[in-house]
Amino acid sequence: PSLLALLQNLEIVVGAGRFAAQAGPVVAGYRPGAAFLEMPHPSPVYVNTSPQIAAWIQTVLNEVSMSLAR
């Protein structure tokens, strides 16, 4: 919460991994206008378990990129 208080222009937060995804409600409470996206952790150990994992990560990061480019 103290970090979120400093980020007045925060638009998007990406929770990378299972534990980071749990921050969604905190972000929503302190920065209700910011989007919260979840994706798998980009660890090679996890990404290499399935091609779908890498595709999911790429999809989320593309969404972030397109949103910030507007």
Short mmCIF file of C-alpha atoms in Angstrom, two decimals:
data_model
loop_
_atom_site.label_atom_id
_atom_site.label_comp_id
_atom_site.label_asym_id
_atom_site.label_seq_id
_atom_site.Cartn_x
_atom_site.Cartn_y
_atom_site.Cartn_z
CA PRO A 1 0.00 0.00 0.00
CA SER A 2 2.79 2.51 0.73
CA LEU A 3 4.28 1.94 -2.72
CA LEU A 4 0.88 2.32 -4.37
CA ALA A 5 0.44 5.64 -2.58
CA LEU A 6 3.56 6.95 -4.32
CA LEU A 7 2.44 5.87 -7.80
CA GLN A 8 -0.17 8.51 -8.54
CA ASN A 9 -0.29 7.87 -12.33
CA LEU A 10 -0.39 4.08 -12.15
CA GLU A 11 -2.44 2.64 -14.99
CA ILE A 12 -1.67 -1.09 -15.08
CA VAL A 13 -0.27 -3.62 -12.64
CA VAL A 14 0.78 -7.10 -13.74
CA GLY A 15 0.79 -9.80 -11.11
CA ALA A 16 3.43 -12.23 -12.39
CA GLY A 17 2.95 -15.50 -10.59
CA ARG A 18 0.59 -17.07 -8.10
CA PHE A 19 1.66 -14.99 -5.11
CA ALA A 20 1.78 -11.69 -6.99
CA ALA A 21 -1.74 -12.33 -8.28
CA GLN A 22 -2.97 -12.14 -4.68
CA ALA A 23 -2.18 -8.41 -4.73
CA GLY A 24 -5.16 -7.72 -7.00
CA PRO A 25 -7.55 -6.71 -4.19
CA VAL A 26 -4.92 -4.46 -2.60
CA VAL A 27 -4.28 -2.69 -5.90
CA ALA A 28 -8.03 -2.33 -6.48
CA GLY A 29 -8.45 -0.81 -3.02
CA TYR A 30 -5.65 1.75 -3.33
CA ARG A 31 -5.74 2.40 -7.08
CA PRO A 32 -9.27 1.55 -8.26
CA GLY A 33 -8.63 3.09 -11.69
CA ALA A 34 -5.64 0.87 -12.40
CA ALA A 35 -6.11 -2.35 -14.33
CA PHE A 36 -4.77 -5.51 -12.70
CA LEU A 37 -3.69 -8.31 -15.02
CA GLU A 38 -2.47 -11.73 -13.99
CA MET A 39 0.03 -13.90 -15.79
CA PRO A 40 2.21 -16.87 -14.94
CA HIS A 41 5.63 -16.23 -13.49
CA PRO A 42 8.15 -16.01 -16.36
CA SER A 43 10.57 -18.44 -14.76
CA PRO A 44 12.12 -20.74 -17.38
CA VAL A 45 11.37 -23.68 -15.13
CA TYR A 46 7.65 -22.93 -15.35
CA VAL A 47 7.49 -21.55 -18.89
CA ASN A 48 9.14 -24.66 -20.31
CA THR A 49 6.40 -26.92 -18.95
CA SER A 50 3.96 -25.97 -21.71
CA PRO A 51 3.89 -23.80 -24.84
CA GLN A 52 0.61 -22.36 -23.59
CA ILE A 53 2.39 -20.69 -20.67
CA ALA A 54 4.64 -18.63 -22.94
CA ALA A 55 1.67 -17.72 -25.12
CA TRP A 56 -0.32 -16.57 -22.07
CA ILE A 57 2.56 -14.37 -20.90
CA GLN A 58 2.94 -12.88 -24.38
CA THR A 59 -0.78 -12.15 -24.57
CA VAL A 60 -0.78 -10.27 -21.26
CA LEU A 61 2.34 -8.27 -22.14
CA ASN A 62 0.88 -7.38 -25.55
CA GLU A 63 -2.26 -6.15 -23.79
CA VAL A 64 -0.15 -3.97 -21.50
CA SER A 65 1.81 -2.60 -24.43
CA MET A 66 -1.32 -1.74 -26.41
CA SER A 67 -2.96 -0.08 -23.39
CA LEU A 68 0.03 2.09 -22.64
CA ALA A 69 0.45 3.10 -26.29
CA ARG A 70 -2.99 4.78 -26.31
#
